[in-house]
Short mmCIF file of C-alpha atoms in Angstrom, two decimals:
data_model
loop_
_atom_site.label_atom_id
_atom_site.label_comp_id
_atom_site.label_asym_id
_atom_site.label_seq_id
_atom_site.Cartn_x
_atom_site.Cartn_y
_atom_site.Cartn_z
CA UNK A 320 95.94 -7.17 -166.38
CA UNK A 321 98.10 -7.80 -163.43
CA UNK A 322 101.15 -5.20 -163.21
CA UNK A 323 104.65 -6.05 -161.47
CA UNK A 324 107.07 -3.69 -160.12
CA UNK A 325 110.68 -4.18 -161.09
CA UNK A 326 113.81 -1.94 -160.62
CA UNK A 327 115.43 -0.69 -163.75
CA UNK A 328 118.33 -2.64 -163.33
CA UNK A 329 116.32 -5.87 -163.16
CA UNK A 330 117.42 -7.95 -165.75
CA UNK A 331 115.34 -9.98 -168.39
CA UNK A 332 115.91 -13.33 -166.76
CA UNK A 333 114.41 -11.77 -163.07
CA UNK A 334 111.38 -10.41 -164.96
CA UNK A 335 110.81 -14.14 -166.42
CA UNK A 336 110.96 -15.55 -163.20
CA UNK A 337 107.92 -13.51 -161.67
CA UNK A 338 106.34 -15.25 -164.49
CA UNK A 339 107.36 -18.58 -163.93
CA UNK A 340 107.72 -19.19 -160.55
CA UNK A 341 104.74 -21.87 -159.17
CA UNK A 342 104.01 -21.83 -155.30
CA UNK A 343 101.68 -24.87 -154.29
CA UNK A 344 100.14 -28.03 -156.62
CA UNK A 345 98.68 -27.05 -160.13
CA UNK A 346 95.44 -26.36 -161.17
CA UNK A 347 93.68 -28.33 -163.33
CA UNK A 348 92.42 -27.58 -166.79
CA UNK A 349 88.78 -28.38 -165.94
CA UNK A 350 88.80 -25.89 -163.07
CA UNK A 351 86.57 -22.97 -163.03
CA UNK A 352 88.00 -18.92 -161.86
CA UNK A 353 84.94 -18.79 -159.97
CA UNK A 354 85.11 -21.73 -158.05
CA UNK A 355 89.04 -21.18 -157.18
CA UNK A 356 89.89 -20.54 -153.07
CA UNK A 357 91.26 -16.78 -154.17
CA UNK A 358 89.58 -13.34 -153.15
CA UNK A 359 88.42 -11.15 -155.62
CA UNK A 360 91.41 -10.52 -157.59
CA UNK A 361 93.60 -13.97 -158.10
CA UNK A 362 97.15 -14.18 -158.90
CA UNK A 363 98.11 -17.07 -161.25
CA UNK A 364 101.40 -18.38 -162.04
CA UNK A 365 102.74 -20.38 -164.86
CA UNK A 366 105.52 -22.51 -165.52
CA UNK A 367 106.29 -23.84 -168.88
CA UNK A 368 106.72 -27.66 -168.75
CA UNK A 369 109.05 -28.25 -171.13
CA UNK A 370 109.05 -30.54 -174.07
CA UNK A 371 105.89 -32.92 -173.93
CA UNK A 372 105.76 -36.43 -174.98
CA UNK A 373 102.04 -38.21 -175.45
CA UNK A 374 101.29 -41.02 -172.71
CA UNK A 375 100.26 -43.11 -175.87
CA UNK A 376 103.40 -42.71 -177.70
CA UNK A 377 105.88 -43.54 -174.67
CA UNK A 378 103.49 -46.55 -173.91
CA UNK A 379 103.74 -47.97 -177.59
CA UNK A 380 107.59 -47.25 -177.22
CA UNK A 381 108.45 -48.87 -174.31
CA UNK A 382 106.55 -51.93 -174.54
CA UNK A 383 107.24 -52.85 -178.26
CA UNK A 384 110.53 -52.50 -177.19
CA UNK A 385 110.74 -55.81 -174.88
CA UNK A 386 108.52 -57.90 -177.30
CA UNK A 387 110.98 -57.39 -180.02
CA UNK A 388 114.13 -57.28 -178.02
CA UNK A 389 112.85 -61.01 -176.20
CA UNK A 390 112.20 -62.51 -179.46
CA UNK A 391 115.84 -61.38 -180.80
CA UNK A 392 117.37 -64.02 -178.08
CA UNK A 393 114.60 -66.62 -178.23
CA UNK A 394 115.52 -67.43 -182.08
CA UNK A 395 119.51 -66.64 -181.09
CA UNK A 396 120.19 -64.33 -183.69
CA UNK A 397 123.84 -64.18 -184.46
CA UNK A 398 126.49 -62.15 -182.29
CA UNK A 399 124.19 -62.85 -179.04
CA UNK A 400 125.37 -66.10 -177.91
CA UNK A 401 128.47 -68.53 -179.50
CA UNK A 402 128.07 -68.72 -183.71
CA UNK A 403 127.76 -72.77 -182.77
CA UNK A 404 124.55 -71.69 -181.32
CA UNK A 405 123.02 -69.53 -184.14
CA UNK A 406 119.13 -69.84 -185.00
CA UNK A 407 118.86 -72.99 -182.71
CA UNK A 408 116.38 -73.62 -180.75
CA UNK A 409 116.03 -74.58 -177.07
CA UNK A 410 115.59 -78.13 -176.07
CA UNK A 411 113.36 -77.24 -172.77
CA UNK A 412 109.95 -76.85 -172.92
CA UNK A 413 109.54 -73.99 -170.08
CA UNK A 414 112.12 -71.62 -172.70
CA UNK A 415 109.29 -72.12 -175.15
CA UNK A 416 106.36 -71.12 -172.60
CA UNK A 417 107.97 -68.22 -171.21
CA UNK A 418 108.49 -67.03 -174.34
CA UNK A 419 104.87 -67.25 -174.95
CA UNK A 420 103.93 -65.73 -171.84
CA UNK A 421 106.18 -62.68 -172.00
CA UNK A 422 105.04 -61.78 -175.54
CA UNK A 423 101.58 -62.30 -174.76
CA UNK A 424 102.52 -59.72 -171.58
CA UNK A 425 103.67 -57.38 -173.88
CA UNK A 426 101.25 -57.39 -176.84
CA UNK A 427 98.26 -57.44 -173.92
CA UNK A 428 99.66 -54.24 -172.66
CA UNK A 429 100.13 -52.90 -176.63
CA UNK A 430 96.30 -53.42 -176.92
CA UNK A 431 95.28 -52.10 -173.61
CA UNK A 432 97.21 -48.91 -174.36
CA UNK A 433 95.94 -48.50 -177.82
CA UNK A 434 91.79 -49.88 -177.07
CA UNK A 435 91.64 -49.68 -172.93
CA UNK A 436 93.02 -47.12 -171.44
CA UNK A 437 91.65 -43.82 -170.60
CA UNK A 438 94.31 -40.96 -169.59
CA UNK A 439 93.97 -38.45 -167.38
CA UNK A 440 96.86 -36.30 -168.66
CA UNK A 441 97.64 -36.23 -172.19
CA UNK A 442 101.50 -35.96 -172.05
CA UNK A 443 104.47 -36.15 -169.78
CA UNK A 444 107.98 -34.72 -169.88
CA UNK A 445 109.89 -36.03 -173.17
CA UNK A 446 112.99 -37.13 -171.24
CA UNK A 447 110.69 -39.61 -169.18
CA UNK A 448 110.73 -42.20 -173.03
CA UNK A 449 114.38 -41.99 -172.63
CA UNK A 450 114.28 -43.31 -169.14
CA UNK A 451 111.03 -45.44 -169.54
CA UNK A 452 112.44 -47.20 -172.34
CA UNK A 453 116.22 -47.95 -171.17
CA UNK A 454 114.57 -49.68 -168.05
CA UNK A 455 111.74 -51.96 -170.06
CA UNK A 456 114.33 -52.58 -172.84
CA UNK A 457 117.19 -53.07 -170.46
CA UNK A 458 115.49 -55.51 -168.21
CA UNK A 459 114.19 -57.57 -171.01
CA UNK A 460 117.24 -57.65 -172.87
CA UNK A 461 118.84 -59.17 -169.39
CA UNK A 462 116.11 -61.27 -168.80
CA UNK A 463 115.96 -62.93 -172.19
CA UNK A 464 119.59 -63.58 -172.14
CA UNK A 465 119.67 -65.71 -169.27
CA UNK A 466 116.39 -67.39 -170.29
CA UNK A 467 117.03 -68.31 -173.60
CA UNK A 468 120.84 -69.10 -173.09
CA UNK A 469 122.13 -72.43 -174.26
CA UNK A 470 123.20 -73.41 -170.91
CA UNK A 471 119.94 -72.16 -169.27
CA UNK A 472 118.70 -74.58 -166.45
CA UNK A 473 115.15 -75.53 -166.16
CA UNK A 474 113.51 -75.04 -162.74
CA UNK A 475 114.44 -77.28 -160.02
CA UNK A 476 111.01 -78.85 -159.50
CA UNK A 477 110.63 -79.59 -163.24
CA UNK A 478 106.87 -79.37 -164.60
CA UNK A 479 105.09 -79.35 -161.16
CA UNK A 480 107.04 -75.83 -160.37
CA UNK A 481 105.92 -74.63 -163.96
CA UNK A 482 102.48 -75.60 -163.89
CA UNK A 483 102.14 -74.15 -160.76
CA UNK A 484 103.88 -70.55 -161.87
CA UNK A 485 101.79 -70.31 -165.36
CA UNK A 486 98.68 -70.89 -163.12
CA UNK A 487 99.74 -67.96 -161.40
CA UNK A 488 100.76 -66.14 -164.24
CA UNK A 489 97.30 -66.48 -165.88
CA UNK A 490 95.25 -65.53 -163.11
CA UNK A 491 97.25 -62.16 -162.85
CA UNK A 492 97.30 -61.53 -166.02
CA UNK A 493 93.31 -61.98 -166.33
CA UNK A 494 93.16 -60.09 -163.15
CA UNK A 495 95.07 -57.43 -164.45
CA UNK A 496 93.04 -57.24 -167.58
CA UNK A 497 89.74 -56.98 -165.40
CA UNK A 498 90.81 -54.12 -163.59
CA UNK A 499 92.00 -52.07 -166.70
CA UNK A 500 88.51 -53.04 -167.90
CA UNK A 501 86.62 -52.11 -165.02
CA UNK A 502 88.67 -48.77 -164.13
CA UNK A 503 87.87 -47.96 -167.72
CA UNK A 504 83.95 -48.43 -167.66
CA UNK A 505 84.12 -45.68 -164.39
CA UNK A 506 84.63 -43.05 -167.13
CA UNK A 507 83.37 -41.90 -170.24
CA UNK A 508 84.96 -41.82 -173.26
CA UNK A 509 86.96 -38.23 -173.51
CA UNK A 510 86.06 -37.67 -169.90
CA UNK A 511 88.17 -36.93 -166.96
CA UNK A 512 85.77 -37.64 -164.38
CA UNK A 513 87.34 -39.93 -161.29
CA UNK A 514 85.23 -42.08 -159.07
CA UNK A 515 85.93 -44.16 -156.62
CA UNK A 516 86.37 -48.34 -158.07
CA UNK A 517 84.06 -50.85 -156.59
CA UNK A 518 83.89 -54.76 -157.38
CA UNK A 519 82.39 -55.50 -160.12
CA UNK A 520 80.18 -58.84 -161.39
CA UNK A 521 83.68 -60.05 -162.30
CA UNK A 522 85.56 -62.27 -159.53
CA UNK A 523 88.81 -60.65 -160.44
CA UNK A 524 87.60 -57.22 -159.40
CA UNK A 525 86.58 -58.50 -155.84
CA UNK A 526 90.28 -57.54 -154.97
CA UNK A 527 89.09 -54.06 -154.99
CA UNK A 528 87.34 -55.01 -151.48
CA UNK A 529 90.97 -55.00 -150.16
CA UNK A 530 93.43 -52.88 -152.40
CA UNK A 531 93.07 -49.75 -154.07
CA UNK A 532 95.68 -50.49 -157.03
CA UNK A 533 94.58 -53.97 -157.64
CA UNK A 534 95.90 -53.67 -161.07
CA UNK A 535 99.22 -53.36 -159.49
CA UNK A 536 98.54 -56.19 -157.25
CA UNK A 537 98.26 -58.15 -160.10
CA UNK A 538 101.11 -57.00 -162.10
CA UNK A 539 103.44 -58.21 -159.35
CA UNK A 540 101.80 -61.31 -159.16
CA UNK A 541 102.13 -62.10 -162.88
CA UNK A 542 105.96 -61.30 -162.40
CA UNK A 543 106.53 -63.33 -159.50
CA UNK A 544 104.89 -66.30 -161.87
CA UNK A 545 107.32 -65.41 -164.22
CA UNK A 546 109.99 -65.50 -162.20
CA UNK A 547 109.03 -69.28 -160.41
CA UNK A 548 108.56 -70.30 -164.32
CA UNK A 549 111.71 -69.50 -165.56
CA UNK A 550 113.77 -69.90 -161.71
CA UNK A 551 115.70 -66.84 -163.07
CA UNK A 552 117.65 -63.82 -160.70
CA UNK A 553 117.31 -61.28 -163.40
CA UNK A 554 113.37 -61.78 -163.60
CA UNK A 555 113.27 -61.72 -159.61
CA UNK A 556 115.23 -58.36 -159.56
CA UNK A 557 112.84 -57.08 -162.25
CA UNK A 558 109.72 -58.03 -160.18
CA UNK A 559 111.52 -56.43 -157.19
CA UNK A 560 111.91 -53.20 -158.73
CA UNK A 561 108.80 -52.95 -160.36
CA UNK A 562 107.07 -54.05 -157.08
CA UNK A 563 108.85 -50.88 -155.42
CA UNK A 564 107.60 -48.37 -158.21
CA UNK A 565 104.19 -50.01 -158.03
CA UNK A 566 104.42 -49.49 -154.37
CA UNK A 567 105.05 -46.13 -154.64
CA UNK A 568 102.61 -45.38 -157.08
CA UNK A 569 99.82 -47.23 -155.32
CA UNK A 570 100.58 -44.86 -152.10
CA UNK A 571 100.10 -42.07 -154.16
CA UNK A 572 96.80 -42.97 -155.69
CA UNK A 573 95.39 -44.29 -152.42
CA UNK A 574 96.22 -40.67 -150.44
CA UNK A 575 94.82 -39.15 -153.46
CA UNK A 576 91.55 -41.20 -153.02
CA UNK A 577 91.76 -40.17 -149.56
CA UNK A 578 91.77 -37.02 -149.91
CA UNK A 579 89.20 -36.54 -152.67
CA UNK A 580 86.40 -39.07 -151.52
CA UNK A 581 85.30 -38.91 -147.90
CA UNK A 582 83.40 -42.15 -147.58
CA UNK A 583 86.45 -44.09 -148.89
CA UNK A 584 86.39 -47.54 -148.00
CA UNK A 585 88.97 -47.93 -144.88
CA UNK A 586 89.42 -51.19 -145.19
CA UNK A 587 91.67 -50.91 -148.49
CA UNK A 588 95.38 -50.87 -148.24
CA UNK A 589 97.18 -49.39 -150.93
CA UNK A 590 98.49 -52.76 -152.97
CA UNK A 591 98.93 -55.38 -150.58
CA UNK A 592 95.76 -56.64 -148.89
CA UNK A 593 96.29 -55.88 -144.96
CA UNK A 594 99.85 -54.81 -145.22
CA UNK A 595 101.21 -52.31 -147.59
CA UNK B 496 104.96 -29.24 -177.93
CA UNK B 497 104.59 -26.05 -175.50
CA UNK B 498 103.03 -27.47 -172.20
CA UNK B 499 102.12 -24.80 -169.23
CA UNK B 500 100.94 -25.70 -165.82
CA UNK B 501 99.08 -22.89 -163.48
CA UNK B 502 99.01 -22.71 -160.14
CA UNK B 503 97.34 -20.12 -158.23
CA UNK B 504 98.33 -17.78 -155.14
CA UNK B 505 95.50 -17.66 -152.56
CA UNK B 506 95.40 -14.56 -150.01
CA UNK B 507 98.46 -15.05 -147.83
CA UNK B 508 101.16 -17.16 -148.42
CA UNK B 509 101.09 -19.79 -151.13
CA UNK B 510 103.26 -21.87 -149.43
CA UNK B 511 106.35 -23.95 -151.18
CA UNK B 512 109.26 -21.92 -150.36
CA UNK B 513 112.67 -23.10 -152.08
CA UNK B 514 113.84 -26.34 -151.05
CA UNK B 515 116.45 -26.26 -147.72
CA UNK B 516 120.02 -26.19 -148.41
CA UNK B 517 121.62 -29.24 -148.56
CA UNK B 518 123.66 -30.46 -145.32
CA UNK B 519 126.43 -29.03 -146.86
CA UNK B 520 126.65 -26.30 -144.63
CA UNK B 521 126.69 -22.83 -146.15
CA UNK B 522 124.17 -20.55 -145.35
CA UNK B 523 121.09 -22.02 -143.81
CA UNK B 524 118.06 -20.13 -144.99
CA UNK B 525 115.70 -21.75 -142.96
CA UNK B 526 117.12 -22.63 -139.30
CA UNK B 527 114.80 -25.51 -138.34
CA UNK B 528 117.08 -28.06 -138.15
CA UNK B 529 117.14 -31.18 -135.73
CA UNK B 530 115.24 -31.04 -132.17
CA UNK B 531 117.65 -30.83 -128.97
CA UNK B 532 117.78 -34.75 -128.41
CA UNK B 533 119.09 -35.18 -131.96
CA UNK B 534 121.47 -32.36 -131.82
CA UNK B 535 123.05 -33.80 -128.68
CA UNK B 536 123.33 -37.25 -130.72
CA UNK B 537 124.67 -35.39 -133.67
CA UNK B 538 127.37 -33.60 -132.09
CA UNK B 539 128.33 -36.78 -130.19
CA UNK B 540 128.48 -38.65 -133.51
CA UNK B 541 130.58 -35.94 -135.18
CA UNK B 542 132.94 -35.98 -131.95
CA UNK B 543 133.78 -39.16 -132.29
CA UNK B 544 134.30 -39.57 -135.64
CA UNK B 545 136.32 -36.60 -135.41
CA UNK B 546 138.52 -38.31 -133.15
CA UNK B 547 138.12 -41.54 -135.26
CA UNK B 548 140.05 -39.95 -138.18
CA UNK B 549 142.31 -38.32 -135.86
CA UNK B 550 143.58 -41.78 -134.50
CA UNK B 551 143.67 -42.78 -137.88
CA UNK B 552 146.28 -39.62 -138.86
CA UNK B 553 148.23 -40.17 -135.80
CA UNK B 554 148.49 -43.85 -136.52
CA UNK B 555 149.97 -43.22 -139.95
CA UNK B 556 152.44 -40.30 -138.51
CA UNK B 557 153.56 -42.88 -136.02
CA UNK B 558 154.09 -45.51 -138.45
CA UNK B 559 155.70 -44.04 -140.86
CA UNK B 560 158.25 -42.44 -138.30
CA UNK B 561 158.49 -46.17 -136.88
CA UNK B 562 159.21 -47.89 -140.60
CA UNK B 563 161.03 -44.85 -141.72
CA UNK B 564 159.36 -45.07 -145.49
CA UNK B 565 155.65 -44.71 -146.37
CA UNK B 566 155.11 -48.05 -147.63
CA UNK B 567 152.68 -50.52 -146.55
CA UNK B 568 151.26 -48.14 -143.78
CA UNK B 569 147.85 -49.79 -144.27
CA UNK B 570 148.49 -52.54 -142.25
CA UNK B 571 148.98 -50.34 -139.13
CA UNK B 572 145.57 -48.33 -139.40
CA UNK B 573 143.71 -51.21 -141.06
CA UNK B 574 141.32 -51.60 -138.18
CA UNK B 575 139.87 -48.03 -137.24
CA UNK B 576 139.97 -47.38 -140.98
CA UNK B 577 137.61 -50.44 -141.11
CA UNK B 578 135.38 -49.01 -138.35
CA UNK B 579 134.87 -45.71 -138.64
CA UNK B 580 134.80 -45.43 -142.46
CA UNK B 581 131.86 -48.29 -141.90
CA UNK B 582 130.30 -46.35 -139.00
CA UNK B 583 129.46 -43.79 -141.63
CA UNK B 584 126.81 -46.02 -142.49
CA UNK B 585 124.89 -44.04 -140.03
CA UNK B 586 124.86 -40.69 -141.92
CA UNK B 587 122.15 -42.81 -144.56
CA UNK B 588 119.77 -43.32 -141.32
CA UNK B 589 120.37 -39.27 -140.17
CA UNK B 590 119.06 -38.51 -143.83
CA UNK B 591 116.49 -41.29 -143.75
CA UNK B 592 115.01 -40.14 -140.40
CA UNK B 593 115.32 -36.56 -141.17
CA UNK B 594 117.78 -35.44 -138.72
CA UNK B 595 120.05 -33.83 -141.22
CA UNK B 596 118.91 -32.31 -144.28
CA UNK B 597 121.00 -33.92 -147.20
CA UNK B 598 119.13 -36.19 -149.70
CA UNK B 599 119.44 -39.72 -148.80
CA UNK B 600 120.29 -40.76 -152.26
CA UNK B 601 123.39 -38.46 -152.87
CA UNK B 602 124.73 -39.35 -148.72
CA UNK B 603 124.13 -43.19 -149.96
CA UNK B 604 125.82 -42.93 -152.82
CA UNK B 605 129.04 -41.26 -151.11
CA UNK B 606 128.72 -43.43 -148.04
CA UNK B 607 128.63 -46.55 -149.92
CA UNK B 608 131.09 -46.01 -152.59
CA UNK B 609 133.64 -45.63 -149.80
CA UNK B 610 132.73 -48.77 -147.71
CA UNK B 611 133.01 -50.56 -151.65
CA UNK B 612 136.35 -49.51 -151.63
CA UNK B 613 137.56 -50.53 -148.42
CA UNK B 614 135.58 -53.94 -148.18
CA UNK B 615 134.91 -55.07 -151.95
CA UNK B 616 138.22 -53.86 -153.17
CA UNK B 617 141.37 -53.86 -150.67
CA UNK B 618 140.09 -55.42 -148.14
CA UNK B 619 139.22 -58.34 -150.19
CA UNK B 620 142.32 -58.54 -152.58
CA UNK B 621 145.17 -58.91 -150.21
CA UNK B 622 147.70 -58.17 -152.66
CA UNK B 623 146.93 -54.40 -153.16
CA UNK B 624 147.07 -53.85 -149.48
CA UNK B 625 151.04 -52.60 -149.90
CA UNK B 626 150.26 -50.85 -152.85
CA UNK B 627 151.13 -46.71 -152.50
CA UNK B 628 147.96 -45.85 -154.15
CA UNK B 629 146.24 -47.11 -150.83
CA UNK B 630 147.73 -44.43 -149.06
CA UNK B 631 146.92 -41.79 -151.39
CA UNK B 632 143.76 -42.50 -151.10
CA UNK B 633 143.69 -42.70 -147.17
CA UNK B 634 145.66 -39.98 -146.52
CA UNK B 635 143.18 -37.68 -148.77
CA UNK B 636 139.94 -39.44 -147.08
CA UNK B 637 141.67 -38.61 -143.67
CA UNK B 638 142.34 -34.91 -144.05
CA UNK B 639 138.84 -34.55 -145.71
CA UNK B 640 137.23 -36.24 -142.89
CA UNK B 641 138.76 -34.51 -139.98
CA UNK B 642 138.00 -31.65 -141.26
CA UNK B 643 134.28 -32.36 -142.40
CA UNK B 644 133.31 -34.18 -138.99
CA UNK B 645 134.78 -30.77 -137.03
CA UNK B 646 132.81 -28.49 -139.71
CA UNK B 647 129.66 -30.46 -138.61
CA UNK B 648 130.07 -30.56 -135.17
CA UNK B 649 131.12 -26.56 -134.72
CA UNK B 650 127.92 -25.92 -137.30
CA UNK B 651 125.64 -27.98 -134.67
CA UNK B 652 126.80 -25.82 -132.02
CA UNK B 653 126.51 -22.63 -133.69
CA UNK B 654 130.38 -21.76 -133.38
CA UNK B 655 131.83 -22.62 -136.63
CA UNK B 656 135.57 -20.91 -136.96
CA UNK B 657 136.15 -19.41 -140.58
CA UNK B 658 139.37 -21.37 -140.95
CA UNK B 659 137.38 -24.64 -140.49
CA UNK B 660 134.94 -23.66 -142.90
CA UNK B 661 137.80 -22.27 -145.21
CA UNK B 662 139.66 -25.44 -145.02
CA UNK B 663 136.03 -27.72 -145.67
CA UNK B 664 135.39 -25.70 -149.02
CA UNK B 665 139.12 -25.18 -149.82
CA UNK B 666 141.82 -28.03 -149.07
CA UNK B 667 138.92 -30.61 -151.64
CA UNK B 668 140.54 -28.94 -154.58
CA UNK B 669 143.67 -30.97 -154.15
CA UNK B 670 142.39 -33.44 -151.95
CA UNK B 671 139.23 -34.99 -153.99
CA UNK B 672 141.59 -35.55 -157.04
CA UNK B 673 144.11 -36.77 -154.88
CA UNK B 674 141.57 -39.41 -153.24
CA UNK B 675 140.13 -40.31 -157.00
CA UNK B 676 143.54 -41.06 -158.12
CA UNK B 677 144.39 -43.67 -155.39
CA UNK B 678 141.04 -44.90 -155.71
CA UNK B 679 141.41 -45.79 -159.66
CA UNK B 680 144.96 -46.81 -159.05
CA UNK B 681 144.08 -49.45 -156.58
CA UNK B 682 140.94 -50.92 -158.47
CA UNK B 683 143.39 -50.85 -161.32
CA UNK B 684 145.81 -53.05 -159.41
CA UNK B 685 143.47 -55.11 -157.64
CA UNK B 686 142.11 -56.27 -161.70
CA UNK B 687 144.15 -59.25 -162.21
CA UNK B 688 144.02 -60.80 -159.03
CA UNK B 689 140.47 -60.29 -159.22
CA UNK B 690 140.62 -62.35 -162.61
CA UNK B 691 142.90 -64.98 -161.94
CA UNK B 692 140.80 -65.73 -158.58
CA UNK B 693 137.60 -65.42 -160.38
CA UNK B 694 136.18 -63.58 -156.88
CA UNK B 695 132.97 -62.40 -156.45
CA UNK B 696 132.01 -63.85 -159.93
CA UNK B 697 129.72 -66.68 -160.86
CA UNK B 698 129.27 -68.40 -164.27
CA UNK B 699 126.37 -70.33 -166.16
CA UNK B 700 125.52 -72.74 -165.71
CA UNK B 701 123.63 -72.57 -162.38
CA UNK B 702 120.56 -73.39 -161.25
CA UNK B 703 119.46 -69.31 -160.73
CA UNK B 704 120.35 -69.26 -164.21
CA UNK B 705 122.15 -65.71 -163.26
CA UNK B 706 126.25 -64.47 -164.26
CA UNK B 707 128.29 -61.97 -162.78
CA UNK B 708 131.65 -60.95 -163.92
CA UNK B 709 133.11 -59.23 -160.77
CA UNK B 710 136.42 -58.18 -163.27
CA UNK B 711 133.88 -56.52 -165.52
CA UNK B 712 132.21 -54.94 -163.03
CA UNK B 713 135.25 -52.83 -161.45
CA UNK B 714 136.23 -51.94 -165.17
CA UNK B 715 132.57 -50.02 -165.11
CA UNK B 716 133.18 -49.07 -162.08
CA UNK B 717 136.37 -47.14 -163.03
CA UNK B 718 134.71 -45.75 -166.32
CA UNK B 719 131.55 -44.45 -163.91
CA UNK B 720 134.37 -41.81 -162.32
CA UNK B 721 134.61 -40.33 -165.41
CA UNK B 722 130.74 -38.58 -165.49
CA UNK B 723 130.65 -38.51 -162.24
CA UNK B 724 134.02 -37.19 -160.57
CA UNK B 725 133.45 -33.63 -162.53
CA UNK B 726 130.33 -33.33 -162.04
CA UNK B 727 130.68 -33.64 -157.91
CA UNK B 728 133.91 -31.59 -157.92
CA UNK B 729 132.40 -28.52 -159.88
CA UNK B 730 129.43 -28.47 -157.54
CA UNK B 731 132.00 -28.45 -154.57
CA UNK B 732 134.03 -25.58 -156.47
CA UNK B 733 130.38 -23.58 -156.90
CA UNK B 734 129.39 -24.68 -153.29
CA UNK B 735 132.82 -22.88 -152.29
CA UNK B 736 132.14 -19.74 -154.10
CA UNK B 737 128.46 -19.25 -152.66
CA UNK B 738 129.86 -20.16 -148.96
CA UNK B 739 132.78 -18.13 -149.11
CA UNK B 740 131.64 -14.96 -150.72
CA UNK B 741 128.68 -14.91 -148.41
CA UNK B 742 131.14 -14.78 -145.30
CA UNK B 743 132.91 -11.86 -146.67
CA UNK B 744 129.62 -9.91 -147.57
CA UNK B 745 129.01 -10.63 -143.76
CA UNK B 746 132.25 -9.33 -142.38
CA UNK B 747 131.99 -6.22 -144.45
CA UNK B 748 128.34 -5.22 -142.15
CA UNK B 749 130.07 -6.22 -138.86
#
């Protein structure tokens, strides 16, 4: 048992910090004591991570919100638009299509959370659920307000624009789902192994040849499609913010792939082929 | 649910010492600092800014003496005020490229709020330019910036007179609330004119399916002062205690 020496005047607070001061990166639960890069004696530091919440719970909550909230605006429930518009329906086809796409997107995410994803970490800090839900729910309400507004203006290039946008959206949703399935198949149930992802027979996964995180690439693509479909600035802003965050995540993931695997394919970029 | 993370110390240094102090001066724990070229550039930058705000200060005094009243002095220092306050945007760049150890986010926030007041409120709403509240924040900013930039200049040259350090960490107690009062009153005065002219506002329907009400936005900005100002103010008070007592101890050992 490690002994710490302290002065008699040391306060309990100071003694506590001796236990909770961490240095360097966290170890993994699976690490074996013998295999750690330490000498004959190892000093372990512990840090209380604070209140935690499971990833599944966070995902389900943050995705269920936008699904529900968008529908409130779509059905024009009272107190959102003027009273003469209560429970009325838009006369624009694209508005109905947008509702279908937005709802499909979040239903897909909920189902993936329940049946597809295999999480490395069980939990995240509790405060994340408030931060994340504010982001998702807030943006969903903001977008839905304009798309379902009685004064909504359909896209400038009409059904041509909508058809193109829908095609982009569908392709990217299929792509995103294909990547999630490919990543799931990399890892047996209940394990936390990490392997380099490679293209499979599914053409959507061939994007792995060019990027480390094609799931993010496809996700950005989906939202760009939705922005073109609705021709709505808040959607474009949401896509931009999402793209920024996903780029940060992709770069981090790319870096840890490079660190962990010597033979990592050199052609791959984090999120945008050849560029970013 | 209690969760715990473990790290192991290797033999020798485990790395990860505390965060470098924010560029607010005070005792620098790690004397790493910028290289010689960056230091020379920063000294020039800070000297120029000190001079600029002195020009504004002198301009105010001269205008006051010439007019015989303190009303509508804004017009006499409008150009240097815009130039030097906007120039402070460079400080965001300094943090981004790492020659100044402050947080990019914090610096951006501080500079952008100043630039917002100068351009998006005072410049854009001509009717408020003759308000006394403008003088209130201009004086607060002028005194603060003269001290702040000379503080940085002397720090970079490793020769900081105590009086400057004292001024920087003491005068804010009065200047900060004074500036905030001036800013809030100015925004408040601008409101009716923004509403009237529909300034910077866009309404439905339009082909981008977007709307923005600048009047409401300004009200939200005013409300945001409520949580933000006390945090920043008490942070400075806390810094003051740390910085000024640190000097006292050093004096004892001289």
